[in-house]
Amino acid sequence: MITLAARPTSARNRSGTRTGRRVAVTVAAALVLLLTVLASFALGSRQLGIDQVWHALVAPDGSDASTIVRELRMPRTALGLAVGLALAVAGVLFQALTRNPLAEPRILGISAGASFGVVLAISVFGVGTLAGYVWFGIAGALIAGLLVFAIATRAREGASPVTLALVGAALDASLASGVYALLSIDARTFEEYRFWVVGGLAGRDLSVAAQVLPFVLAGLVLAALVARGLDALALGDDVARGLGHRIGLVRLGGGLAAVLLTGAAVAAAGPVAFVGLAVPHLARALVGADHRWTLAVSALLGPALLLAADIVGRLVAPPGEIPAGIVTALIGAPLLAVLVRRARVVTA
């Protein structure tokens, strides 16, 4: 009897230790994000002190520091928060839905859909501003995502991970061909598209962040609702059904969340690489495979990584800068290699 009583106590202790560690990691990730946001306001071709940043935020006086903070660095920081969060959470969702650790936001053709929408806006409708063609990018991503799920559900085995990946790859290739065809016949479209496709936060104002924010919030709500279902899907469809989960609804909700998040992020900042691929792996290495914790930590580390890349891009070649999308690729590739090298099986 004594032995039997000791086992549940030991299990509770292990569970409490695991939860405490996850809380500590989440708090640490939040602090990292806060420090990165402060650095985003303070660092650039002109360095500012924290006191100058604070004064510019709470009591702007028209000084050079206030102008730099409020008109240049605040919009790109706000957009970096939204885009980094969206890409990281979408990466978690795509990897869970496809059961593919290499899945990222472009895996279902979502990024290609956004690219096609942007090119169509520039070449056919003559839209010449980023704030104008953000809507076309979001619409293209949504249509591409819905098309992938519509085709996959008609397959014999339904919208399985393999079917989704294959249909997404096929759609990605088709849309990419359409993008290149439009670019090859219109030089003006190529010049406009070249600025967007590199991926970055420069040149965007607060209106762009405001445009994509509703889609990001909707995607986050859906992701939170399907988090437990994603844990069950990781055990296999039969086990998930046995646990009482409606896997069709979980996949639909998770897929819609991923499409909303990816469409909003890619439309606003371009196809930023590696955030949606590397951050979920880092989050799982820190807090385990429970999707509630993985989503929460990814939502903090994603914007921290993107803002850090943006800061590095500003500092390496002043007064010019390297777009954040290029820096994330340079940072993300070795980071992912290290994570894969040190990979271990984690449990919820």
Tab-separated table of N, CA and C in Angstrom, residues 14-107:
chain	number	residue	atom	x	y	z
A	14	ARG	N	6.835	15.143	-10.478
A	14	ARG	CA	7.450	15.317	-11.795
A	14	ARG	C	6.646	16.291	-12.638
A	15	SER	N	5.306	16.156	-12.565
A	15	SER	CA	4.445	17.066	-13.331
A	15	SER	C	4.611	18.500	-12.856
A	16	GLY	N	4.674	18.695	-11.536
A	16	GLY	CA	4.860	20.043	-11.015
A	16	GLY	C	6.193	20.637	-11.412
A	17	THR	N	7.251	19.798	-11.399
A	17	THR	CA	8.572	20.278	-11.819
A	17	THR	C	8.568	20.682	-13.287
A	18	ARG	N	7.909	19.852	-14.123
A	18	ARG	CA	7.837	20.145	-15.556
A	18	ARG	C	7.062	21.434	-15.809
A	19	THR	N	5.948	21.611	-15.104
A	19	THR	CA	5.160	22.831	-15.272
A	19	THR	C	5.940	24.053	-14.804
A	20	GLY	N	6.638	23.918	-13.671
A	20	GLY	CA	7.444	25.039	-13.190
A	20	GLY	C	8.526	25.430	-14.172
A	21	ARG	N	9.149	24.446	-14.781
A	21	ARG	CA	10.191	24.732	-15.781
A	21	ARG	C	9.596	25.438	-16.990
A	22	ARG	N	8.414	24.986	-17.419
A	22	ARG	CA	7.782	25.624	-18.567
A	22	ARG	C	7.395	27.067	-18.275
A	23	VAL	N	6.900	27.312	-17.076
A	23	VAL	CA	6.558	28.683	-16.694
A	23	VAL	C	7.810	29.551	-16.695
A	24	ALA	N	8.904	29.018	-16.156
A	24	ALA	CA	10.156	29.782	-16.122
A	24	ALA	C	10.654	30.096	-17.527
A	25	VAL	N	10.561	29.121	-18.421
A	25	VAL	CA	10.992	29.345	-19.804
A	25	VAL	C	10.122	30.401	-20.475
A	26	THR	N	8.817	30.332	-20.232
A	26	THR	CA	7.906	31.309	-20.837
A	26	THR	C	8.198	32.721	-20.336
A	27	VAL	N	8.438	32.851	-19.036
A	27	VAL	CA	8.784	34.168	-18.475
A	27	VAL	C	10.094	34.670	-19.068
A	28	ALA	N	11.074	33.778	-19.187
A	28	ALA	CA	12.356	34.169	-19.773
A	28	ALA	C	12.184	34.615	-21.231
A	29	ALA	N	11.351	33.892	-21.987
A	29	ALA	CA	11.099	34.278	-23.377
A	29	ALA	C	10.424	35.637	-23.455
A	30	ALA	N	9.508	35.909	-22.529
A	30	ALA	CA	8.853	37.222	-22.497
A	30	ALA	C	9.863	38.329	-22.206
A	31	LEU	N	10.804	38.072	-21.298
A	31	LEU	CA	11.834	39.066	-20.991
A	31	LEU	C	12.745	39.296	-22.194
A	32	VAL	N	13.094	38.222	-22.891
A	32	VAL	CA	13.903	38.360	-24.103
A	32	VAL	C	13.189	39.224	-25.132
A	33	LEU	N	11.888	38.984	-25.286
A	33	LEU	CA	11.117	39.782	-26.239
A	33	LEU	C	11.086	41.247	-25.820
A	34	LEU	N	10.889	41.511	-24.533
A	34	LEU	CA	10.854	42.886	-24.048
A	34	LEU	C	12.182	43.598	-24.316
A	35	LEU	N	13.290	42.919	-24.046
A	35	LEU	CA	14.597	43.511	-24.299
A	35	LEU	C	14.819	43.764	-25.791
A	36	THR	N	14.325	42.857	-26.612
A	36	THR	CA	14.470	43.023	-28.059
A	36	THR	C	13.658	44.211	-28.553
A	37	VAL	N	12.464	44.395	-28.006
A	37	VAL	CA	11.642	45.549	-28.380
A	37	VAL	C	12.351	46.851	-27.999
A	38	LEU	N	12.899	46.909	-26.795
A	38	LEU	CA	13.632	48.100	-26.373
A	38	LEU	C	14.827	48.356	-27.286
A	39	ALA	N	15.544	47.290	-27.641
A	39	ALA	CA	16.683	47.443	-28.546
A	39	ALA	C	16.245	47.921	-29.918
A	40	SER	N	15.067	47.462	-30.374
A	40	SER	CA	14.554	47.889	-31.669
A	40	SER	C	14.283	49.384	-31.699
A	41	PHE	N	13.830	49.940	-30.576
A	41	PHE	CA	13.610	51.384	-30.482
A	41	PHE	C	14.924	52.154	-30.364
A	42	ALA	N	15.919	51.553	-29.725
A	42	ALA	CA	17.121	52.307	-29.379
A	42	ALA	C	18.245	52.205	-30.406
A	43	LEU	N	18.342	51.094	-31.117
A	43	LEU	CA	19.500	50.838	-31.965
A	43	LEU	C	19.188	51.067	-33.436
A	44	GLY	N	20.183	51.536	-34.154
A	44	GLY	CA	20.058	51.802	-35.572
A	44	GLY	C	21.229	52.633	-36.038
A	45	SER	N	21.078	53.301	-37.181
A	45	SER	CA	22.158	54.158	-37.667
A	45	SER	C	22.449	55.288	-36.688
A	46	ARG	N	21.443	55.659	-35.883
A	46	ARG	CA	21.659	56.590	-34.780
A	46	ARG	C	21.237	55.909	-33.486
A	47	GLN	N	22.150	55.814	-32.546
A	47	GLN	CA	21.871	55.148	-31.281
A	47	GLN	C	21.141	56.110	-30.342
A	48	LEU	N	20.158	55.598	-29.625
A	48	LEU	CA	19.414	56.393	-28.652
A	48	LEU	C	19.483	55.723	-27.286
A	49	GLY	N	19.461	56.537	-26.246
A	49	GLY	CA	19.424	56.003	-24.893
A	49	GLY	C	18.014	55.585	-24.521
A	50	ILE	N	17.921	54.712	-23.521
A	50	ILE	CA	16.607	54.256	-23.076
A	50	ILE	C	15.765	55.430	-22.588
A	51	ASP	N	16.421	56.409	-21.946
A	51	ASP	CA	15.679	57.583	-21.474
A	51	ASP	C	15.101	58.378	-22.636
A	52	GLN	N	15.850	58.471	-23.735
A	52	GLN	CA	15.345	59.164	-24.926
A	52	GLN	C	14.173	58.400	-25.541
A	53	VAL	N	14.279	57.086	-25.579
A	53	VAL	CA	13.186	56.271	-26.121
A	53	VAL	C	11.931	56.451	-25.277
A	54	TRP	N	12.078	56.363	-23.970
A	54	TRP	CA	10.929	56.499	-23.075
A	54	TRP	C	10.270	57.872	-23.225
A	55	HIS	N	11.089	58.913	-23.276
A	55	HIS	CA	10.548	60.271	-23.418
A	55	HIS	C	9.825	60.415	-24.758
A	56	ALA	N	10.379	59.833	-25.821
A	56	ALA	CA	9.741	59.933	-27.139
A	56	ALA	C	8.409	59.197	-27.173
A	57	LEU	N	8.288	58.115	-26.407
A	57	LEU	CA	7.054	57.331	-26.407
A	57	LEU	C	5.956	57.980	-25.571
A	58	VAL	N	6.320	58.515	-24.408
A	58	VAL	CA	5.293	59.029	-23.492
A	58	VAL	C	5.093	60.527	-23.581
A	59	ALA	N	6.100	61.264	-24.045
A	59	ALA	CA	5.983	62.727	-24.120
A	59	ALA	C	6.741	63.254	-25.332
A	60	PRO	N	6.271	62.947	-26.539
A	60	PRO	CA	6.977	63.393	-27.741
A	60	PRO	C	7.043	64.914	-27.810
A	61	ASP	N	8.225	65.431	-28.192
A	61	ASP	CA	8.415	66.880	-28.203
A	61	ASP	C	8.856	67.416	-29.559
A	62	GLY	N	8.797	66.584	-30.589
A	62	GLY	CA	9.186	67.043	-31.908
A	62	GLY	C	10.676	67.021	-32.162
A	63	SER	N	11.456	66.512	-31.222
A	63	SER	CA	12.904	66.431	-31.401
A	63	SER	C	13.255	65.340	-32.408
A	64	ASP	N	14.539	65.313	-32.803
A	64	ASP	CA	14.986	64.274	-33.726
A	64	ASP	C	14.764	62.880	-33.142
A	65	ALA	N	15.034	62.740	-31.832
A	65	ALA	CA	14.847	61.429	-31.195
A	65	ALA	C	13.390	61.004	-31.241
A	66	SER	N	12.472	61.933	-30.980
A	66	SER	CA	11.043	61.606	-31.029
A	66	SER	C	10.613	61.208	-32.431
A	67	THR	N	11.122	61.919	-33.432
A	67	THR	CA	10.781	61.592	-34.821
A	67	THR	C	11.287	60.212	-35.206
A	68	ILE	N	12.527	59.910	-34.822
A	68	ILE	CA	13.104	58.603	-35.147
A	68	ILE	C	12.300	57.483	-34.498
A	69	VAL	N	11.970	57.648	-33.225
A	69	VAL	CA	11.274	56.594	-32.489
A	69	VAL	C	9.858	56.407	-33.009
A	70	ARG	N	9.114	57.495	-33.139
A	70	ARG	CA	7.679	57.384	-33.422
A	70	ARG	C	7.372	57.186	-34.903
A	71	GLU	N	8.162	57.747	-35.784
A	71	GLU	CA	7.842	57.666	-37.209
A	71	GLU	C	8.624	56.593	-37.945
A	72	LEU	N	9.782	56.203	-37.433
A	72	LEU	CA	10.598	55.216	-38.122
A	72	LEU	C	10.644	53.868	-37.405
A	73	ARG	N	10.919	53.889	-36.114
A	73	ARG	CA	11.149	52.625	-35.411
A	73	ARG	C	9.897	52.029	-34.804
A	74	MET	N	8.941	52.846	-34.415
A	74	MET	CA	7.708	52.288	-33.872
A	74	MET	C	6.943	51.461	-34.908
A	75	PRO	N	6.736	51.946	-36.151
A	75	PRO	CA	5.996	51.122	-37.123
A	75	PRO	C	6.663	49.790	-37.409
A	76	ARG	N	7.984	49.786	-37.603
A	76	ARG	CA	8.644	48.524	-37.935
A	76	ARG	C	8.701	47.593	-36.727
A	77	THR	N	8.762	48.143	-35.520
A	77	THR	CA	8.729	47.291	-34.329
A	77	THR	C	7.352	46.659	-34.159
A	78	ALA	N	6.303	47.452	-34.342
A	78	ALA	CA	4.942	46.915	-34.234
A	78	ALA	C	4.705	45.835	-35.279
A	79	LEU	N	5.161	46.088	-36.507
A	79	LEU	CA	4.979	45.095	-37.559
A	79	LEU	C	5.816	43.849	-37.281
A	80	GLY	N	7.018	44.046	-36.746
A	80	GLY	CA	7.856	42.898	-36.415
A	80	GLY	C	7.222	42.009	-35.360
A	81	LEU	N	6.566	42.625	-34.380
A	81	LEU	CA	5.861	41.842	-33.359
A	81	LEU	C	4.761	40.997	-33.994
A	82	ALA	N	3.946	41.620	-34.845
A	82	ALA	CA	2.814	40.908	-35.451
A	82	ALA	C	3.291	39.823	-36.413
A	83	VAL	N	4.253	40.149	-37.269
A	83	VAL	CA	4.704	39.205	-38.297
A	83	VAL	C	5.491	38.049	-37.670
A	84	GLY	N	6.392	38.357	-36.739
A	84	GLY	CA	7.159	37.292	-36.098
A	84	GLY	C	6.276	36.331	-35.336
A	85	LEU	N	5.300	36.867	-34.614
A	85	LEU	CA	4.351	36.025	-33.881
A	85	LEU	C	3.565	35.151	-34.858
A	86	ALA	N	3.058	35.754	-35.929
A	86	ALA	CA	2.227	35.015	-36.885
A	86	ALA	C	3.005	33.889	-37.550
A	87	LEU	N	4.228	34.171	-37.997
A	87	LEU	CA	5.010	33.151	-38.688
A	87	LEU	C	5.388	32.001	-37.758
A	88	ALA	N	5.756	32.322	-36.518
A	88	ALA	CA	6.161	31.271	-35.581
A	88	ALA	C	4.995	30.367	-35.215
A	89	VAL	N	3.848	30.951	-34.905
A	89	VAL	CA	2.675	30.153	-34.556
A	89	VAL	C	2.203	29.344	-35.765
A	90	ALA	N	2.223	29.963	-36.949
A	90	ALA	CA	1.843	29.220	-38.161
A	90	ALA	C	2.781	28.046	-38.392
A	91	GLY	N	4.072	28.220	-38.098
A	91	GLY	CA	5.009	27.116	-38.249
A	91	GLY	C	4.678	25.951	-37.334
A	92	VAL	N	4.311	26.243	-36.095
A	92	VAL	CA	3.892	25.179	-35.176
A	92	VAL	C	2.686	24.433	-35.737
A	93	LEU	N	1.721	25.185	-36.239
A	93	LEU	CA	0.500	24.569	-36.761
A	93	LEU	C	0.788	23.703	-37.989
A	94	PHE	N	1.588	24.207	-38.915
A	94	PHE	CA	1.891	23.434	-40.117
A	94	PHE	C	2.642	22.155	-39.770
A	95	GLN	N	3.594	22.228	-38.846
A	95	GLN	CA	4.348	21.030	-38.480
A	95	GLN	C	3.461	20.013	-37.776
A	96	ALA	N	2.486	20.504	-37.005
A	96	ALA	CA	1.570	19.585	-36.334
A	96	ALA	C	0.585	18.959	-37.316
A	97	LEU	N	0.029	19.762	-38.209
A	97	LEU	CA	-0.986	19.261	-39.134
A	97	LEU	C	-0.418	18.280	-40.151
A	98	THR	N	0.820	18.523	-40.590
A	98	THR	CA	1.420	17.655	-41.602
A	98	THR	C	2.309	16.577	-40.994
A	99	ARG	N	2.513	16.651	-39.656
A	99	ARG	CA	3.437	15.748	-38.958
A	99	ARG	C	4.790	15.729	-39.659
A	100	ASN	N	5.217	16.881	-40.061
A	100	ASN	CA	6.472	17.045	-40.796
A	100	ASN	C	7.313	18.095	-40.082
A	101	PRO	N	8.437	17.721	-39.487
A	101	PRO	CA	9.247	18.693	-38.748
A	101	PRO	C	9.897	19.752	-39.618
A	102	LEU	N	9.877	19.547	-40.938
A	102	LEU	CA	10.446	20.537	-41.855
A	102	LEU	C	9.378	21.420	-42.489
A	103	ALA	N	8.143	21.261	-42.054
A	103	ALA	CA	7.063	22.082	-42.614
A	103	ALA	C	7.224	23.530	-42.183
A	104	GLU	N	6.856	24.445	-43.043
A	104	GLU	CA	6.896	25.868	-42.768
A	104	GLU	C	5.734	26.522	-43.504
A	105	PRO	N	5.528	27.832	-43.338
A	105	PRO	CA	4.359	28.477	-43.946
A	105	PRO	C	4.194	28.304	-45.449
A	106	ARG	N	5.251	27.994	-46.191
A	106	ARG	CA	5.070	27.832	-47.630
A	106	ARG	C	4.670	26.404	-48.013
A	107	ILE	N	4.579	25.506	-47.029
A	107	ILE	CA	4.375	24.095	-47.333
A	107	ILE	C	3.033	23.836	-48.017
